[in-house]
Structures are given as C-alpha cells and as structure tokens.
Amino acid sequence: MSAQNVLFDAPGPRARRRHAILTVFGFVLFAGTLAAILWKLNAQGQLEASLWQPLVDPEVWTAYVVPGLLNTLKAAAVSIVAAMAFGIVFGMGRLSHNRAIRWVCGIVVEFFRAVPVLLMMYFLFQLFAFNNIFVASLNSFMAVVIALTLYNGSVIAELVRSGVYGLPKGQAEAGLSIGLTATQTLRSIQLPQALTAMLPALVSQIVVILKDSALGAAITYPELLQSMRDMGTAYATVIPAYVLAAVVFIALNFGLTVLAGRVEKRLSRRGRGPRKGAPATGVTGAGTVDTPTDGIGGSGVHTGDARR
C-alpha cells in the first residue's frame, strides 16, 4: 500500500460530485469578477484603444521598458548570486560542530529573516545617502541588492540546513567510514544532495528575489515597476503600464521555473539527485540525521563519534 493511500482516502462519487460543483462555482465566480472589472474599466474609458497605443510605440520600449527591465535583471542577478553564497555559507555554519559558530550563524539568520525587506531597503538607502558610502547613483542599487541578499540569503540558509537534515543518516556515516571528516562529509556528500533535493524551493526563492526587486521603486531605484509608473504618468496610461509590468514579471518568473525544471531533470539523469525515498524537506524522522537540541544554533549534523 502506498503512502498516498495511507494518508488520503480516494474520493467517492459524492465527494467527486461535490468537488466538481465547487470547481464550477469557483470558475463562475472568477469569470463574473473579471467581467465586472472589465465592465467598470470600460465604463470609465480605460479600455479605449488610444490608451493602449503607447505600449506598441518603439520609443516607449527604448526609453522606459527596456531600461527598467535591465535594471531589474541586474539587481536580481547580483542578489541571487550573493544570496546563494550567503545562504550556503551560513547554512553550513548552522550545521557546524562548533557551538560558537552555530550560534553566531543562527542569530544572523534569524535576525535578517525577521526584518522586512522594505524596511532594510529604507534603512540602507538612508545610511548610504547620509554617509556618502557610495556614489549617489549607486545608493539605491546597493540598498536593493544588500537587502535582498540578507533576507533571501537567510531563507536559503534555512533551506540548506533543513535539506541536510532531511537526508538519510547513512549518508554521513558513509562519508566517515571512508575516512572523511565531518566537515568534508558535509561539503562533499551531503550538501550537493541537499541542494539538488531543495531545487524547487530554491527556485521559489529566486522568484521571490526577482519579484521583491520591485520594492526598489520605494527608494527611487529605476527598475521595471518604477519605469512603468513613469511611463504611465508621461502618457496618461497608468493601467496599461501596470498591466505590461505584470505581464513582463509573469513571463520572467515562468521562464525561471521552466529553466529550473530542466536543470533538475539534467541533474537527475546524471545521477546527482538525492536518493529515492529521501525527504526533500527538513522534516526529520526515522532514518534521518538528528535534529538540533541547543536552540538557535542547533546541534549540527550528528555523526556518531566524529566529535571526539
């Protein structure tokens, strides 16, 4: 009997009929809401062709859309690379056998996970502007990148920690049995498998980074949303401008998801994926490494007598 059959009962005729009715009701409700929105916009003249005409104007794309898109991609790309590095370093730090390192990394991760990204952007922007740390043109960019790196890097650190905890205990024991130290086992055996197992969650976090780059508009960073706002003001086409921004963000996020799916399949074909049956999250249980016991810092990866 499969785990799915144990955890969930197959719906019977009445349940399937109820699900079908709820699905139809939800679709009708969505269609009605969309129709009401379109009717209201049309009544206010927001669907006139003249308002949407600037979206196909080459000058609009060269002056607003493309520069804003490039700034968004630049901030997102730098933040993704920095957040991945931050997350791997501090995630491994939280798995360290040194209690002081675990506690320092735990405090850093928990602090930056708790601070809102927008608040960090405001604080860093003001800090850079009043202390002339960077040139004026870089203040907003650096504030966006550092805030996104600290917050999302802390989330990725937790993903790394939970991914390693989700691996079978035998992975650590196998590394120790061939003469590797606990740190070498973590770096060479457990971490690659954990990252592969966590790839869907990592992709979700990358999408979050890309979307949160739009918060830079609050500190005058000229990313896509800010550019679309300027375009909507200049051409008096606010709603079409925001619709175009939404379409571009959806296309970018969908492209990232498709790319990550292909990378995951390629890794699986090369045999670098996690062992079948191993959980892909940090839920620990039988056959997995021990959970932390000393609060924020955790107890590290338990590997038998490796601490002696």
Coordinates of C-alpha atoms in Angstrom, one line a residue:
M1 CA 0.0 0.0 0.0
S2 CA 1.4 3.4 -1.0
A3 CA 1.9 6.3 1.4
Q4 CA -0.6 8.3 -0.5
N5 CA -3.3 5.6 0.0
V6 CA -2.5 5.5 3.7
L7 CA -2.7 9.3 4.2
F8 CA -5.6 10.1 1.9
D9 CA -8.7 8.3 1.0
A10 CA -9.8 8.2 -2.6
P11 CA -12.8 10.4 -3.1
G12 CA -16.1 8.6 -3.6
P13 CA -18.9 9.6 -6.0
R14 CA -20.4 12.1 -3.7
A15 CA -17.0 13.8 -3.0
R16 CA -16.2 13.9 -6.7
R17 CA -19.5 15.5 -7.4
R18 CA -19.0 18.0 -4.6
H19 CA -15.5 18.8 -6.0
A20 CA -16.9 19.3 -9.5
I21 CA -19.7 21.6 -8.2
L22 CA -17.1 23.7 -6.2
T23 CA -14.8 23.9 -9.3
V24 CA -17.7 25.1 -11.5
F25 CA -18.7 27.6 -8.8
G26 CA -15.2 28.9 -8.5
F27 CA -14.8 29.3 -12.2
V28 CA -18.1 31.2 -12.5
L29 CA -17.2 33.4 -9.6
F30 CA -13.8 34.2 -11.2
A31 CA -15.4 34.8 -14.6
G32 CA -18.0 37.1 -13.1
T33 CA -15.4 39.1 -11.1
L34 CA -13.3 39.5 -14.2
A35 CA -16.3 40.6 -16.3
A36 CA -17.3 43.1 -13.6
I37 CA -13.8 44.6 -13.6
L38 CA -13.7 44.9 -17.4
W39 CA -17.2 46.4 -17.5
K40 CA -16.2 49.0 -14.9
L41 CA -12.9 49.8 -16.7
N42 CA -14.8 50.2 -20.0
A43 CA -17.4 52.4 -18.4
Q44 CA -14.6 54.7 -17.2
G45 CA -13.0 54.7 -20.7
Q46 CA -9.9 52.8 -19.5
L47 CA -10.2 50.2 -22.4
E48 CA -10.1 52.7 -25.2
A49 CA -7.5 51.8 -27.9
S50 CA -5.8 55.2 -27.6
L51 CA -4.7 54.4 -24.0
W52 CA -3.1 51.1 -25.0
Q53 CA -1.5 52.5 -28.2
P54 CA 1.8 53.6 -26.3
L55 CA 2.5 50.0 -25.5
V56 CA 3.4 49.3 -29.1
D57 CA 5.4 52.5 -29.5
P58 CA 9.1 51.7 -30.0
E59 CA 10.1 54.9 -28.2
V60 CA 8.3 53.7 -25.0
W61 CA 10.2 50.5 -25.1
T62 CA 13.6 52.1 -25.6
A63 CA 13.0 54.8 -23.1
Y64 CA 11.1 53.0 -20.3
V65 CA 10.5 49.3 -20.7
V66 CA 14.0 48.0 -21.7
P67 CA 16.0 50.2 -19.3
G68 CA 13.7 49.3 -16.4
L69 CA 13.8 45.6 -17.3
L70 CA 17.6 45.7 -17.5
N71 CA 17.8 47.3 -14.1
T72 CA 15.5 44.7 -12.6
L73 CA 17.5 41.9 -14.1
K74 CA 20.8 43.4 -12.9
A75 CA 19.6 43.8 -9.3
A76 CA 18.0 40.4 -9.3
A77 CA 21.1 38.6 -10.8
V78 CA 23.5 40.2 -8.3
S79 CA 21.1 39.5 -5.4
I80 CA 20.6 35.8 -6.5
V81 CA 24.3 35.1 -6.7
A82 CA 25.0 36.9 -3.4
A83 CA 22.1 35.3 -1.6
M84 CA 23.1 31.8 -2.7
A85 CA 26.6 32.4 -1.4
F86 CA 25.3 33.8 1.8
G87 CA 22.8 31.0 2.3
I88 CA 25.3 28.2 1.7
V89 CA 28.0 29.7 4.0
F90 CA 25.6 30.5 6.8
G91 CA 23.6 27.2 6.3
M92 CA 26.8 25.3 6.6
G93 CA 27.7 27.4 9.6
R94 CA 24.4 26.4 11.3
L95 CA 25.5 22.8 10.7
S96 CA 28.9 23.3 12.2
H97 CA 30.2 21.1 15.1
N98 CA 31.5 24.3 16.7
R99 CA 28.8 25.6 19.1
A100 CA 30.0 29.3 18.8
I101 CA 29.8 29.2 15.0
R102 CA 26.4 27.6 15.1
W103 CA 25.1 30.3 17.5
V104 CA 26.6 33.2 15.6
C105 CA 25.2 32.0 12.3
G106 CA 21.8 31.2 13.9
I107 CA 21.5 34.7 15.3
V108 CA 22.4 36.3 12.0
V109 CA 20.0 34.2 10.0
E110 CA 17.1 34.6 12.4
F111 CA 17.6 38.3 12.7
F112 CA 17.6 39.0 8.9
R113 CA 14.7 36.6 8.4
A114 CA 12.6 38.7 10.8
V115 CA 13.3 42.1 9.4
P116 CA 11.0 43.2 6.4
V117 CA 12.9 43.6 3.1
L118 CA 11.4 47.1 2.5
L119 CA 12.5 48.3 6.0
M120 CA 16.0 47.1 5.3
M121 CA 16.0 48.9 1.9
Y122 CA 14.9 52.2 3.6
F123 CA 17.5 51.9 6.3
L124 CA 20.4 51.0 3.9
F125 CA 19.4 53.8 1.5
Q126 CA 19.4 56.4 4.2
L127 CA 22.6 55.0 5.6
F128 CA 24.4 55.2 2.2
A129 CA 22.9 58.6 1.3
F130 CA 23.9 60.4 4.5
N131 CA 27.3 58.9 4.9
N132 CA 28.4 59.0 1.2
I133 CA 29.4 55.4 1.3
F134 CA 28.8 55.0 -2.4
V135 CA 28.3 57.5 -5.2
A136 CA 24.8 58.9 -5.4
S137 CA 23.9 56.8 -8.5
L138 CA 24.7 53.6 -6.7
N139 CA 22.9 54.2 -3.4
S140 CA 19.5 52.8 -4.4
F141 CA 21.1 49.9 -6.3
M142 CA 23.3 48.8 -3.4
A143 CA 20.4 49.2 -0.9
V144 CA 18.2 46.9 -3.0
V145 CA 20.9 44.3 -3.6
I146 CA 22.1 44.1 0.0
A147 CA 18.6 44.0 1.5
L148 CA 17.5 41.2 -0.9
T149 CA 20.8 39.3 -0.2
L150 CA 20.4 39.5 3.6
Y151 CA 16.8 38.4 3.7
N152 CA 16.7 35.8 1.0
G153 CA 20.2 34.5 1.9
S154 CA 18.9 33.8 5.4
V155 CA 15.9 31.9 4.0
I156 CA 18.3 29.9 1.7
A157 CA 20.5 29.1 4.8
E158 CA 17.4 27.6 6.4
L159 CA 16.7 25.6 3.3
V160 CA 20.3 24.3 3.3
R161 CA 20.0 23.3 6.9
S162 CA 16.7 21.6 6.5
G163 CA 17.8 19.9 3.3
V164 CA 20.8 18.3 5.0
Y165 CA 18.7 17.2 8.0
G166 CA 16.3 15.6 5.5
L167 CA 19.0 13.3 4.1
P168 CA 19.3 9.7 5.4
K169 CA 21.6 9.3 8.3
G170 CA 23.6 6.7 6.3
Q171 CA 25.0 9.5 4.0
A172 CA 27.0 11.0 6.9
E173 CA 28.1 7.6 8.2
A174 CA 29.3 6.5 4.7
G175 CA 31.5 9.6 4.5
L176 CA 33.0 9.0 7.9
S177 CA 33.6 5.3 7.0
I178 CA 35.8 6.2 4.1
G179 CA 38.0 8.5 6.1
L180 CA 36.4 11.9 5.5
T181 CA 36.0 14.3 8.4
A182 CA 32.5 15.5 9.4
T183 CA 33.2 18.8 7.6
Q184 CA 34.4 17.1 4.4
T185 CA 31.4 14.8 4.5
L186 CA 29.0 17.8 4.8
R187 CA 30.7 19.7 2.0
S188 CA 31.3 16.8 -0.5
I189 CA 28.5 14.4 0.1
Q190 CA 25.5 15.9 2.0
L191 CA 25.5 19.5 0.6
P192 CA 25.3 18.5 -3.1
Q193 CA 22.4 16.1 -2.5
A194 CA 20.6 18.6 -0.3
L195 CA 20.9 21.4 -2.9
T196 CA 19.5 19.1 -5.6
A197 CA 16.7 18.0 -3.3
M198 CA 15.9 21.6 -2.5
L199 CA 16.0 22.9 -6.0
P200 CA 12.2 23.5 -6.3
A201 CA 12.3 25.5 -3.0
L202 CA 15.4 27.4 -4.2
V203 CA 13.7 28.3 -7.5
S204 CA 10.7 29.6 -5.5
Q205 CA 13.1 31.8 -3.5
I206 CA 14.8 33.0 -6.7
V207 CA 11.4 34.0 -8.0
V208 CA 10.8 35.9 -4.7
I209 CA 14.1 37.8 -5.2
L210 CA 13.0 38.8 -8.7
K211 CA 9.6 40.0 -7.6
D212 CA 10.9 41.8 -4.5
S213 CA 13.3 43.8 -6.7
A214 CA 10.2 45.8 -7.5
L215 CA 10.3 47.2 -3.9
G216 CA 13.3 49.3 -5.1
A217 CA 10.7 51.7 -6.5
A218 CA 10.1 52.9 -3.0
I219 CA 13.7 54.2 -2.8
T220 CA 13.8 55.6 -6.4
Y221 CA 15.7 52.6 -7.9
P222 CA 14.7 52.8 -11.6
E223 CA 13.6 49.2 -12.0
L224 CA 10.8 47.9 -14.2
L225 CA 7.9 48.9 -11.9
Q226 CA 9.3 52.4 -11.4
S227 CA 9.8 52.8 -15.2
M228 CA 6.3 51.7 -15.9
R229 CA 5.0 54.2 -13.3
D230 CA 6.9 56.9 -15.1
M231 CA 5.6 55.8 -18.4
G232 CA 2.1 55.7 -17.2
T233 CA 2.4 59.3 -15.9
A234 CA 4.1 60.6 -19.0
Y235 CA 1.5 59.1 -21.4
A236 CA -1.5 59.1 -19.0
T237 CA -1.9 55.3 -19.4
V238 CA -1.4 54.1 -15.8
I239 CA -3.4 50.9 -16.0
P240 CA -1.9 49.7 -19.3
A241 CA 1.6 50.4 -17.9
Y242 CA 0.9 48.3 -14.8
V243 CA -0.6 45.6 -16.9
L244 CA 2.5 45.5 -19.1
A245 CA 4.7 45.3 -16.0
A246 CA 2.7 42.4 -14.6
V247 CA 3.0 40.5 -17.9
V248 CA 6.7 41.0 -18.0
F249 CA 7.2 39.8 -14.4
I250 CA 5.0 36.8 -15.1
A251 CA 7.0 35.9 -18.2
L252 CA 10.3 36.2 -16.3
N253 CA 9.1 34.1 -13.4
F254 CA 7.7 31.4 -15.7
G255 CA 11.0 31.3 -17.6
L256 CA 12.9 30.8 -14.3
T257 CA 10.6 27.9 -13.4
V258 CA 11.0 26.2 -16.7
L259 CA 14.8 26.6 -16.6
A260 CA 15.0 25.2 -13.1
G261 CA 12.9 22.2 -14.1
R262 CA 15.3 21.4 -17.0
V263 CA 18.3 21.7 -14.7
E264 CA 16.6 19.4 -12.2
K265 CA 16.0 16.8 -14.9
R266 CA 19.6 17.0 -16.1
L267 CA 20.9 16.5 -12.6
S268 CA 18.7 13.5 -12.1
R269 CA 19.8 12.0 -15.4
R270 CA 23.4 12.3 -14.3
G271 CA 22.7 10.5 -11.1
R272 CA 23.4 13.5 -8.9
G273 CA 20.0 13.7 -7.4
P274 CA 19.0 12.7 -3.9
R275 CA 18.4 9.0 -3.1
K276 CA 14.9 7.9 -3.9
G277 CA 12.7 7.9 -0.9
A278 CA 14.7 10.6 0.9
P279 CA 12.6 13.5 2.1
A280 CA 13.2 16.8 0.3
T281 CA 12.4 19.0 3.2
G282 CA 13.6 19.4 6.8
V283 CA 11.1 17.1 8.3
T284 CA 13.2 14.6 10.3
G285 CA 12.2 11.2 11.3
A286 CA 13.4 7.6 11.2
G287 CA 16.5 7.2 9.1
T288 CA 17.5 10.9 9.1
V289 CA 20.1 12.8 10.9
D290 CA 19.3 14.1 14.4
T291 CA 17.5 17.4 14.9
P292 CA 19.2 20.3 16.7
T293 CA 19.0 20.4 20.5
D294 CA 20.6 23.7 21.5
G295 CA 18.1 26.3 20.3
I296 CA 19.1 28.8 17.6
G297 CA 22.5 27.2 16.9
G298 CA 21.3 23.7 16.6
S299 CA 23.4 20.7 17.4
G300 CA 24.9 20.2 13.9
V301 CA 24.8 17.0 11.9
H302 CA 25.1 14.1 14.3
T303 CA 27.7 11.7 13.0
G304 CA 28.4 9.3 15.8
D305 CA 31.8 9.6 17.4
A306 CA 33.1 12.3 15.0
R307 CA 33.2 14.9 17.8
R308 CA 35.8 13.1 19.8

